[in-house]
Structure formats: structure tokens, C-alpha cells
mmCIF file of N, CA, C and O and ligand atoms in Angstrom:
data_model
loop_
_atom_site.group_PDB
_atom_site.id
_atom_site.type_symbol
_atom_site.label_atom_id
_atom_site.label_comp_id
_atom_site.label_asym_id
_atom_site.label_seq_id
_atom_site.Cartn_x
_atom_site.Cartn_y
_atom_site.Cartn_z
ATOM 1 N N UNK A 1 -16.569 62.148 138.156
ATOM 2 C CA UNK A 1 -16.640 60.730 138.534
ATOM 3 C C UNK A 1 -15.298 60.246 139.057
ATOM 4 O O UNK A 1 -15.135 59.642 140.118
ATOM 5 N N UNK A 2 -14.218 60.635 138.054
ATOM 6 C CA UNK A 2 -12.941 60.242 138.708
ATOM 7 C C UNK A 2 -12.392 61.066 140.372
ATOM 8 O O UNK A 2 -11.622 60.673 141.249
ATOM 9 N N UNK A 3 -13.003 62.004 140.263
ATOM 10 C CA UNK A 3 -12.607 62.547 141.671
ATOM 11 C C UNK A 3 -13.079 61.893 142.589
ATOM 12 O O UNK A 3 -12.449 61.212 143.399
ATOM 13 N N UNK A 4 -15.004 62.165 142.482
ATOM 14 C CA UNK A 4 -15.289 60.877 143.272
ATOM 15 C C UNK A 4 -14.821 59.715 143.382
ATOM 16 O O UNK A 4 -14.790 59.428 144.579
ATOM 17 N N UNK A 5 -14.428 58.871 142.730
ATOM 18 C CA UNK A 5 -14.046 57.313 142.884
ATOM 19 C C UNK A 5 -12.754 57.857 143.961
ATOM 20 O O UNK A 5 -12.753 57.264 145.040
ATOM 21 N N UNK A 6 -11.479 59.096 143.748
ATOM 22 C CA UNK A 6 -10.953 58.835 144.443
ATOM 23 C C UNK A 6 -10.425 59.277 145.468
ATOM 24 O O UNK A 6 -9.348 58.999 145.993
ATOM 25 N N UNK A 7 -11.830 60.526 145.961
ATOM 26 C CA UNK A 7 -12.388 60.532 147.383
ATOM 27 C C UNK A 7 -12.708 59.440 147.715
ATOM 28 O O UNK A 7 -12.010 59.182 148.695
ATOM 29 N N UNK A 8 -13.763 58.084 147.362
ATOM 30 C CA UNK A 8 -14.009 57.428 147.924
ATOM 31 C C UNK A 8 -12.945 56.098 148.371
ATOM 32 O O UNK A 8 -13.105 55.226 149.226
ATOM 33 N N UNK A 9 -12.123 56.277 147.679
ATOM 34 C CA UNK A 9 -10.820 55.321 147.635
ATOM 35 C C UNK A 9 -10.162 55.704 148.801
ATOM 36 O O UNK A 9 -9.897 54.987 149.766
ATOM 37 N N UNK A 10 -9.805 57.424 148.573
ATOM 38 C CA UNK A 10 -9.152 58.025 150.243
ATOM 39 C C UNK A 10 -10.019 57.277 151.530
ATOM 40 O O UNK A 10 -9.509 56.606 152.427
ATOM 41 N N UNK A 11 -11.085 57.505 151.401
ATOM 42 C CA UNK A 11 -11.665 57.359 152.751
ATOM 43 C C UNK A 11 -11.751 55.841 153.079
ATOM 44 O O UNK A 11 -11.819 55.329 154.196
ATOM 45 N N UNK A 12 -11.736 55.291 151.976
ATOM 46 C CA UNK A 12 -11.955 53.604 152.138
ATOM 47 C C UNK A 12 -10.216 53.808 153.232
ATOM 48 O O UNK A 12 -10.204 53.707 154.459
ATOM 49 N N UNK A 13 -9.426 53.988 152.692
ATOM 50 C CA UNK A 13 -7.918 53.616 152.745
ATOM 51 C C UNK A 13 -7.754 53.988 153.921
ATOM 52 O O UNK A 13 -7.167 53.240 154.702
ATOM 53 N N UNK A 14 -8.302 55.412 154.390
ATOM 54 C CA UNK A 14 -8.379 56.161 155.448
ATOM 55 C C UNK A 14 -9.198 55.020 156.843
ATOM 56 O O UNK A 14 -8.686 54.980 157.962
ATOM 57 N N UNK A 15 -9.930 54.546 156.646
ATOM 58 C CA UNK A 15 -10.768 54.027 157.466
ATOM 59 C C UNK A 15 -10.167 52.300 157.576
ATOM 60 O O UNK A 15 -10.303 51.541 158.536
ATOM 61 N N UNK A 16 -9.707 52.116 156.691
ATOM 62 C CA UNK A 16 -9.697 50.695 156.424
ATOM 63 C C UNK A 16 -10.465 50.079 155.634
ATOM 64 O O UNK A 16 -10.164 49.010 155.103
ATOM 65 N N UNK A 17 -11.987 50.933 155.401
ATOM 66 C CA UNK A 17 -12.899 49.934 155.125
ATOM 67 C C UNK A 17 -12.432 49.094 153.560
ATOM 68 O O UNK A 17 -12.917 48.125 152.974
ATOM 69 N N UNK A 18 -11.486 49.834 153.319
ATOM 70 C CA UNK A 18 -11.263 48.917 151.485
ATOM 71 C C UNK A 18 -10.018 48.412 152.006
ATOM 72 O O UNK A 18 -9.275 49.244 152.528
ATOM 73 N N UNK A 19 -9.615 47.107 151.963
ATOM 74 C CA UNK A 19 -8.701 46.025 152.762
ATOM 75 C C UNK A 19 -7.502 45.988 151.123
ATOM 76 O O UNK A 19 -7.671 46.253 149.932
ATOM 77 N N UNK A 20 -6.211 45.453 152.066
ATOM 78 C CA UNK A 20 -5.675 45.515 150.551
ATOM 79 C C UNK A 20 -6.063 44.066 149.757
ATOM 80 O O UNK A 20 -6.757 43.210 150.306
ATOM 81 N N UNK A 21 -5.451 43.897 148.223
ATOM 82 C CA UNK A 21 -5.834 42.804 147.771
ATOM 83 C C UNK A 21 -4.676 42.557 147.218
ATOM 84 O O UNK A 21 -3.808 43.340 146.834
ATOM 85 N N UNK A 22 -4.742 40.899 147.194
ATOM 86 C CA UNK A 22 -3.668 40.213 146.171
ATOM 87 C C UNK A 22 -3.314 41.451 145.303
ATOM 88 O O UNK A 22 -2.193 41.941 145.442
ATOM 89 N N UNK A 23 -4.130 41.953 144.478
ATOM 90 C CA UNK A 23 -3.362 42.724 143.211
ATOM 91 C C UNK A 23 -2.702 43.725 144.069
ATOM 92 O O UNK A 23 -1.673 44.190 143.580
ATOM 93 N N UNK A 24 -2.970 44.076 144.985
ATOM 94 C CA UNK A 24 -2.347 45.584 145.339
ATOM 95 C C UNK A 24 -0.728 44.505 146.013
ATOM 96 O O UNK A 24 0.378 44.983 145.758
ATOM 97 N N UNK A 25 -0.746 44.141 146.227
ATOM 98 C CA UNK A 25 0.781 43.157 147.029
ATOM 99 C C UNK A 25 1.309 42.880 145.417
ATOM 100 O O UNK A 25 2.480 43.169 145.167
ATOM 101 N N UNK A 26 0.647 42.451 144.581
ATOM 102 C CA UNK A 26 1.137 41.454 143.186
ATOM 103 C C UNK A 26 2.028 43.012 142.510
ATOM 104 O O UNK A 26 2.993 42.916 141.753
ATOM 105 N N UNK A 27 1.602 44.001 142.857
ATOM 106 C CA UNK A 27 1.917 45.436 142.453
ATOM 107 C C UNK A 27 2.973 45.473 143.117
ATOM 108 O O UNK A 27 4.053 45.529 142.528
ATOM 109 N N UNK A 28 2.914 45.455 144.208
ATOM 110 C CA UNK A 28 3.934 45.913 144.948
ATOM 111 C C UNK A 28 5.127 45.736 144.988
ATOM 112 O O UNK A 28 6.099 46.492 144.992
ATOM 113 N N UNK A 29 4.886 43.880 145.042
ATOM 114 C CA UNK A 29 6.306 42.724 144.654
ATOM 115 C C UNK A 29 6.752 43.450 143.587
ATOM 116 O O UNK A 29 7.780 44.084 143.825
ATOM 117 N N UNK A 30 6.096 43.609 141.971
ATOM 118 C CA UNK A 30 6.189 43.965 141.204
ATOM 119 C C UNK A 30 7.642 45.138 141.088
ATOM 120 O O UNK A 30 8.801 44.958 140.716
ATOM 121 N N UNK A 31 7.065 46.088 141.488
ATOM 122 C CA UNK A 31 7.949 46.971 141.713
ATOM 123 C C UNK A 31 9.325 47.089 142.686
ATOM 124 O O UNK A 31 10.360 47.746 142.571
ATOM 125 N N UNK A 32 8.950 46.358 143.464
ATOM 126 C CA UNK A 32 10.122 45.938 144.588
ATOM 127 C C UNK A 32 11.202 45.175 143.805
ATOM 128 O O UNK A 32 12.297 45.738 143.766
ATOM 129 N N UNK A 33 11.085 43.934 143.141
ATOM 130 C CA UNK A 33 11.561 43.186 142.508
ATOM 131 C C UNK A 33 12.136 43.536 140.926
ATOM 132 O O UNK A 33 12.681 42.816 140.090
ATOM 133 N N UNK A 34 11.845 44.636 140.918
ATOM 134 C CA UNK A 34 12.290 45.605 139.473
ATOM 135 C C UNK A 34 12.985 46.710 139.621
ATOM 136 O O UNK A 34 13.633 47.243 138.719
ATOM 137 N N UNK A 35 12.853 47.244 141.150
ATOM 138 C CA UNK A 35 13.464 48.033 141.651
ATOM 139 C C UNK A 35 15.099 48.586 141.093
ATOM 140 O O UNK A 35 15.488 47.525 140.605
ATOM 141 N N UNK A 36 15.932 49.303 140.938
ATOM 142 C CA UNK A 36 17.146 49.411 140.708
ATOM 143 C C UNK A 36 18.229 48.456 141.702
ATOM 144 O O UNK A 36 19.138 47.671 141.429
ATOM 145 N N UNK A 37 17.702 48.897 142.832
ATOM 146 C CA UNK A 37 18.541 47.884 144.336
ATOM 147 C C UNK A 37 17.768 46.597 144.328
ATOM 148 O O UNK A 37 18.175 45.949 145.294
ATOM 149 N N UNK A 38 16.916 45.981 143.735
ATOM 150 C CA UNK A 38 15.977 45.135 144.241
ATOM 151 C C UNK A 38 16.782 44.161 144.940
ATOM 152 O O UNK A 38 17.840 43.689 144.524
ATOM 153 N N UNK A 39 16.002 43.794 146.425
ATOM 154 C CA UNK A 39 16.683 42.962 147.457
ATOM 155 C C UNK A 39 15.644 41.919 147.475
ATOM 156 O O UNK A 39 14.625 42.002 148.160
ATOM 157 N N UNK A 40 15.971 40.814 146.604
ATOM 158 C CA UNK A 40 15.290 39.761 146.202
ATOM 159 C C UNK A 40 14.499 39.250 147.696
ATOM 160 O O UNK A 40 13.297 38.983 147.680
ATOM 161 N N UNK A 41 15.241 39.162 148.844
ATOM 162 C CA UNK A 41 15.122 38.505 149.951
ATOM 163 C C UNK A 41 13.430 39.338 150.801
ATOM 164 O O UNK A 41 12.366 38.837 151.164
ATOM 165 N N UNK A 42 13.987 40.810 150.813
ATOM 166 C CA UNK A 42 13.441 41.933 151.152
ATOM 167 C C UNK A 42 11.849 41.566 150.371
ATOM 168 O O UNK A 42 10.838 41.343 151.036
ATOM 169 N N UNK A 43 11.875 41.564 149.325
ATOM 170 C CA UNK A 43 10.916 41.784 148.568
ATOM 171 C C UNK A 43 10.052 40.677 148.478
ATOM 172 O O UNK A 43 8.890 40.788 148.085
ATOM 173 N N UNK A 44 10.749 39.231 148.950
ATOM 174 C CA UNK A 44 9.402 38.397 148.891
ATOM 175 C C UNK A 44 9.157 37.926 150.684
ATOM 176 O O UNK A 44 8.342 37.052 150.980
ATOM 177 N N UNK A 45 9.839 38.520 151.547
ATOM 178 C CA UNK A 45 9.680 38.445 152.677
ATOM 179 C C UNK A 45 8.172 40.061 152.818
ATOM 180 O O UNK A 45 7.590 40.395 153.850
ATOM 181 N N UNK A 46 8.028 40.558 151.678
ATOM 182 C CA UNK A 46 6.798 42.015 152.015
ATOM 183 C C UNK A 46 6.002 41.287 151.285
ATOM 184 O O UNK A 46 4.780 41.355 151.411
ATOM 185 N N UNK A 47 6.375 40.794 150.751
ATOM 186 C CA UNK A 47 4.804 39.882 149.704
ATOM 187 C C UNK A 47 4.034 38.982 150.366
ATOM 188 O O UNK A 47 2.805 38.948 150.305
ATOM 189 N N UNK A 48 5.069 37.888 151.312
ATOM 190 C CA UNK A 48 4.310 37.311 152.126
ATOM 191 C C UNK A 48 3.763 37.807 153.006
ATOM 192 O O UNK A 48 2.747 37.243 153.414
ATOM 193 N N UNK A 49 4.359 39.473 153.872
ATOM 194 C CA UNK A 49 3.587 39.796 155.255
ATOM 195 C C UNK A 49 2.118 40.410 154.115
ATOM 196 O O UNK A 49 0.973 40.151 154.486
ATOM 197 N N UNK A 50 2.316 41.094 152.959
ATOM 198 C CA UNK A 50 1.522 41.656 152.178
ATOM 199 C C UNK A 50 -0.083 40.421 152.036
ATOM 200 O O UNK A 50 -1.176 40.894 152.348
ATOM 201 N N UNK A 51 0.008 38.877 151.543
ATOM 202 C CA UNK A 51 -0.442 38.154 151.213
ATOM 203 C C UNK A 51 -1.210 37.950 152.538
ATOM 204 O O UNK A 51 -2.404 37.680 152.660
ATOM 205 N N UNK A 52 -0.136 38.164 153.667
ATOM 206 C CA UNK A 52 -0.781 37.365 154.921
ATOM 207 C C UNK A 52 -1.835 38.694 155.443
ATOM 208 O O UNK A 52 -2.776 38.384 156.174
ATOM 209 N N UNK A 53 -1.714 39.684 155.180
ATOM 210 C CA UNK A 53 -2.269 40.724 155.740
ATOM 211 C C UNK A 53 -3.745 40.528 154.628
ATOM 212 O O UNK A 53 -4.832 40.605 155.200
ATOM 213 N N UNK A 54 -3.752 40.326 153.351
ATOM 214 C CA UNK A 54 -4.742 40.197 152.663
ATOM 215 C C UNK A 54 -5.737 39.182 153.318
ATOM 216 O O UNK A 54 -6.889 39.445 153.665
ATOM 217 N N UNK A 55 -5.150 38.070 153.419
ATOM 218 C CA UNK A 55 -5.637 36.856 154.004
ATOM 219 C C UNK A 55 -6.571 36.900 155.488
ATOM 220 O O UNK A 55 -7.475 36.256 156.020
ATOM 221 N N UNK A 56 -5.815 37.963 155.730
ATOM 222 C CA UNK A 56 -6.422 37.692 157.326
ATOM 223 C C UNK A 56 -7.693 38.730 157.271
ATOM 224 O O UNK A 56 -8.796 38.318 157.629
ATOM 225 N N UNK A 57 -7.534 40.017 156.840
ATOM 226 C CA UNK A 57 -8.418 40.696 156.566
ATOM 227 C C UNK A 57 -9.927 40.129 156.022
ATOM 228 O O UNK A 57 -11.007 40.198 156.608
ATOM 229 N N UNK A 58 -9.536 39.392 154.344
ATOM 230 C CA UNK A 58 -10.200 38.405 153.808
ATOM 231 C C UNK A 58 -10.867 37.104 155.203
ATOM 232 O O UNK A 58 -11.989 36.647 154.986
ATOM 233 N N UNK A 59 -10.377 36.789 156.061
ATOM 234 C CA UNK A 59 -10.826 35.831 157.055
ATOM 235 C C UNK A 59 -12.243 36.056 157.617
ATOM 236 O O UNK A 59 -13.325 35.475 157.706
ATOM 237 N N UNK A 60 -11.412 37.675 158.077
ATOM 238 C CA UNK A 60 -12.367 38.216 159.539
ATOM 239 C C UNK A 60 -13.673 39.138 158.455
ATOM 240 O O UNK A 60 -14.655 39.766 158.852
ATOM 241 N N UNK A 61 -13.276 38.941 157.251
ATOM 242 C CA UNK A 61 -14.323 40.401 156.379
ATOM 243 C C UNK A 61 -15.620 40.207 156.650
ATOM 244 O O UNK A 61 -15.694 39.129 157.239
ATOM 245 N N UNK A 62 -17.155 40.900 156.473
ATOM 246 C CA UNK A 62 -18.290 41.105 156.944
ATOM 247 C C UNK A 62 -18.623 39.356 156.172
ATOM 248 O O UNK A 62 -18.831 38.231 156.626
ATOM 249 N N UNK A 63 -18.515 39.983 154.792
ATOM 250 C CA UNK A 63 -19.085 38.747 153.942
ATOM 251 C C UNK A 63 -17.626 37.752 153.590
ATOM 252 O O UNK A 63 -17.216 37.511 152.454
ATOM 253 N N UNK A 64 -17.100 37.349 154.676
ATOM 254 C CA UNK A 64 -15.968 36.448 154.359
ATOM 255 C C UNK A 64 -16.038 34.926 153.526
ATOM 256 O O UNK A 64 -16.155 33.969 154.292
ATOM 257 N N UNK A 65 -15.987 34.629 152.221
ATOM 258 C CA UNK A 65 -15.575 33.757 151.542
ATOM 259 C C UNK A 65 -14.762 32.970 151.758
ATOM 260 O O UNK A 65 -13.734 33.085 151.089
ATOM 261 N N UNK A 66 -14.806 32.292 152.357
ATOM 262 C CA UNK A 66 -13.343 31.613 153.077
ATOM 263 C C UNK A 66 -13.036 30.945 151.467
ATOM 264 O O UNK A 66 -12.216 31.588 150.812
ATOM 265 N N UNK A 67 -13.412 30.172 151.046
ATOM 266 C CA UNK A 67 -13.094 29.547 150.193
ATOM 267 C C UNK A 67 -12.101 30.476 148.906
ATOM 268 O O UNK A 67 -11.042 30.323 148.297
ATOM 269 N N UNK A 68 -13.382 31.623 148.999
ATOM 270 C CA UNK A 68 -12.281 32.708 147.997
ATOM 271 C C UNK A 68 -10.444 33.314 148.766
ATOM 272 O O UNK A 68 -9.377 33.604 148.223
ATOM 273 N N UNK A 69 -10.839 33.272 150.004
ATOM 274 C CA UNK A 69 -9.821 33.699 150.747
ATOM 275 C C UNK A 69 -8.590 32.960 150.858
ATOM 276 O O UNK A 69 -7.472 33.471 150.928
ATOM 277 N N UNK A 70 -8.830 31.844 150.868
ATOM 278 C CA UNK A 70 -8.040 30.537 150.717
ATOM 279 C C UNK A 70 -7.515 30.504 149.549
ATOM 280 O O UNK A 70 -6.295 30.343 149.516
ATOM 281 N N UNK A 71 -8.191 30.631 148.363
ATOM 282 C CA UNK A 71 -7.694 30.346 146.705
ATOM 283 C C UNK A 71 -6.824 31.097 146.389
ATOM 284 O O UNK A 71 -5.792 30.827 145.774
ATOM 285 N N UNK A 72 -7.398 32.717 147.034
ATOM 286 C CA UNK A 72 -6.562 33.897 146.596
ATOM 287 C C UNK A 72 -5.249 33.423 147.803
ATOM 288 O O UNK A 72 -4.116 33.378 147.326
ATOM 289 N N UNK A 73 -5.384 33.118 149.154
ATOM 290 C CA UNK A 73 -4.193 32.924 149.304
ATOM 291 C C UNK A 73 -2.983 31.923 148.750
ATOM 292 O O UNK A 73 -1.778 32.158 148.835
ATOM 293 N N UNK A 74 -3.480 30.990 148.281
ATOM 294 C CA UNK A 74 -3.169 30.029 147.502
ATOM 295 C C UNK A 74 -2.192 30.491 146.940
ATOM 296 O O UNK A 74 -1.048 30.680 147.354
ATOM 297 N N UNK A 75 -2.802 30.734 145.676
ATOM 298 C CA UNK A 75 -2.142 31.773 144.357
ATOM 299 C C UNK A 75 -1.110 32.937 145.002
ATOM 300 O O UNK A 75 0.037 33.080 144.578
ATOM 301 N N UNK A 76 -1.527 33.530 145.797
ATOM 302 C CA UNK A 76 -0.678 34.375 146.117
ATOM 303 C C UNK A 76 0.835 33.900 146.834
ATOM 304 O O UNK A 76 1.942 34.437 146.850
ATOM 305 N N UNK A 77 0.423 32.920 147.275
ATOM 306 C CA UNK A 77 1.891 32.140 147.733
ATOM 307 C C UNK A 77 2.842 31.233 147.057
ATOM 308 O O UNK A 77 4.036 31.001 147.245
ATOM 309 N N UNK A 78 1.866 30.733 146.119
ATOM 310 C CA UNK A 78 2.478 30.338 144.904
ATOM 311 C C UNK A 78 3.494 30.970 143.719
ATOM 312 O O UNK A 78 4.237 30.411 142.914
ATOM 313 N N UNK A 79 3.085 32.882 144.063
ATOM 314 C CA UNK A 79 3.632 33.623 142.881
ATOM 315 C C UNK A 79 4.861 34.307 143.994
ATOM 316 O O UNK A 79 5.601 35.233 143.662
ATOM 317 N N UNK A 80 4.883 33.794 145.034
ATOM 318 C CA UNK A 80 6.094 34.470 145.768
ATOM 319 C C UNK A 80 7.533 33.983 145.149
ATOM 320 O O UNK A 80 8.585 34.420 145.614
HETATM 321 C C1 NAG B 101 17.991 42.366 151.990
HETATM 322 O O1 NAG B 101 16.920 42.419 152.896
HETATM 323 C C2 NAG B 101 17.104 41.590 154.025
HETATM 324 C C3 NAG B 101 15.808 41.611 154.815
HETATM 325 O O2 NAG B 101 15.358 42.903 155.048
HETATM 326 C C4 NAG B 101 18.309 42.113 154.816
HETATM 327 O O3 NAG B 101 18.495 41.324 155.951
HETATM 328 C C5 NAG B 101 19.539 42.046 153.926
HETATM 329 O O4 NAG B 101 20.633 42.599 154.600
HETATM 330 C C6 NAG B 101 19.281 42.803 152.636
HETATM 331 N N1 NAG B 101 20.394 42.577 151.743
HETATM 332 C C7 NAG B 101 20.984 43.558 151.072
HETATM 333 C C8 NAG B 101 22.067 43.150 150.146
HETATM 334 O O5 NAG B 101 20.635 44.737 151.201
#
């Protein structure tokens, strides 16, 4: 099961079809910002292209929620 899930994760990632999400950026900052060098500046200037890349994805998606897309961007700009 775990292999499968992450074959299917490769190919999502591979294709695009699995878009990133707030948590995967909230991760990211995460680590950037904990980093040994962390470059405070660096790191919330990738959160926002990170947030904005979620966002837009979230816009154009099949079943787009705008409303969810909006909230999550919300929050996500809020925790920058
Ligand atoms: C931090 O990152 C910014 C943006 O990439 C860069 O302009 C700046 O020189 C960096 N500062 C340090 C101390 O590395």
C-alpha cells in the first residue's frame, strides 16, 4: 500500500496532476526558516511565490473552490 501511495504521489508530482498545497509551502518555510543559514528575507519571499503558486493552481483547478482558495490563501499570507 505504501509503495503504491508513493508511485501514485510520483506520478501525480510527475504530471502535475497533485498541485502543491499550503501544507507543502507551510513545510517548506518551516525548514527554510530553521535552516542553519536561515535568510529570513529569502525564506518568506519562497513562501509567498510558494502560496501564490498554490493559489493560482487552486484558481484554475477542475473543481475550483474559489472560496476555499481564497481562505487557504488568506491564512497562508497571514503566516508569512
Ligand atoms: C537573503 O536573500 C535575499 C533574497 O534572495 C538576498 O538578496 C540577500 O542577499 C540574502 N542575504 C544574505 C545575508 O544572504
Amino acid at each position: 500500500m505504501v509503495r503504491v501511495n508513493f508511485f501514485l504521489a510520483a506520478l501525480a508530482l510527475a504530471t502535475g496532476a497533485l498541485a502543491k498545497t499550503n501544507s507543502d509551502c507551510q513545510t517548506q518555510y518551516n525548514s527554510c526558516r530553521t535552516g542553519a543559514d536561515a535568510n529570513m528575507s529569502y525564506c518568506v519571499s519562497e513562501h509567498q511565490t510558494c502560496c501564490a503558486d498554490v493559489y493560482d493552481s487552486c484558481r484554475v483547478g477542475a473543481d475550483a473552490n474559489m472560496a476555499q482558495c481564497a481562505a487557504d490563501n488568506a491564512a497562508c499570507k497571514a503566516q508569512s
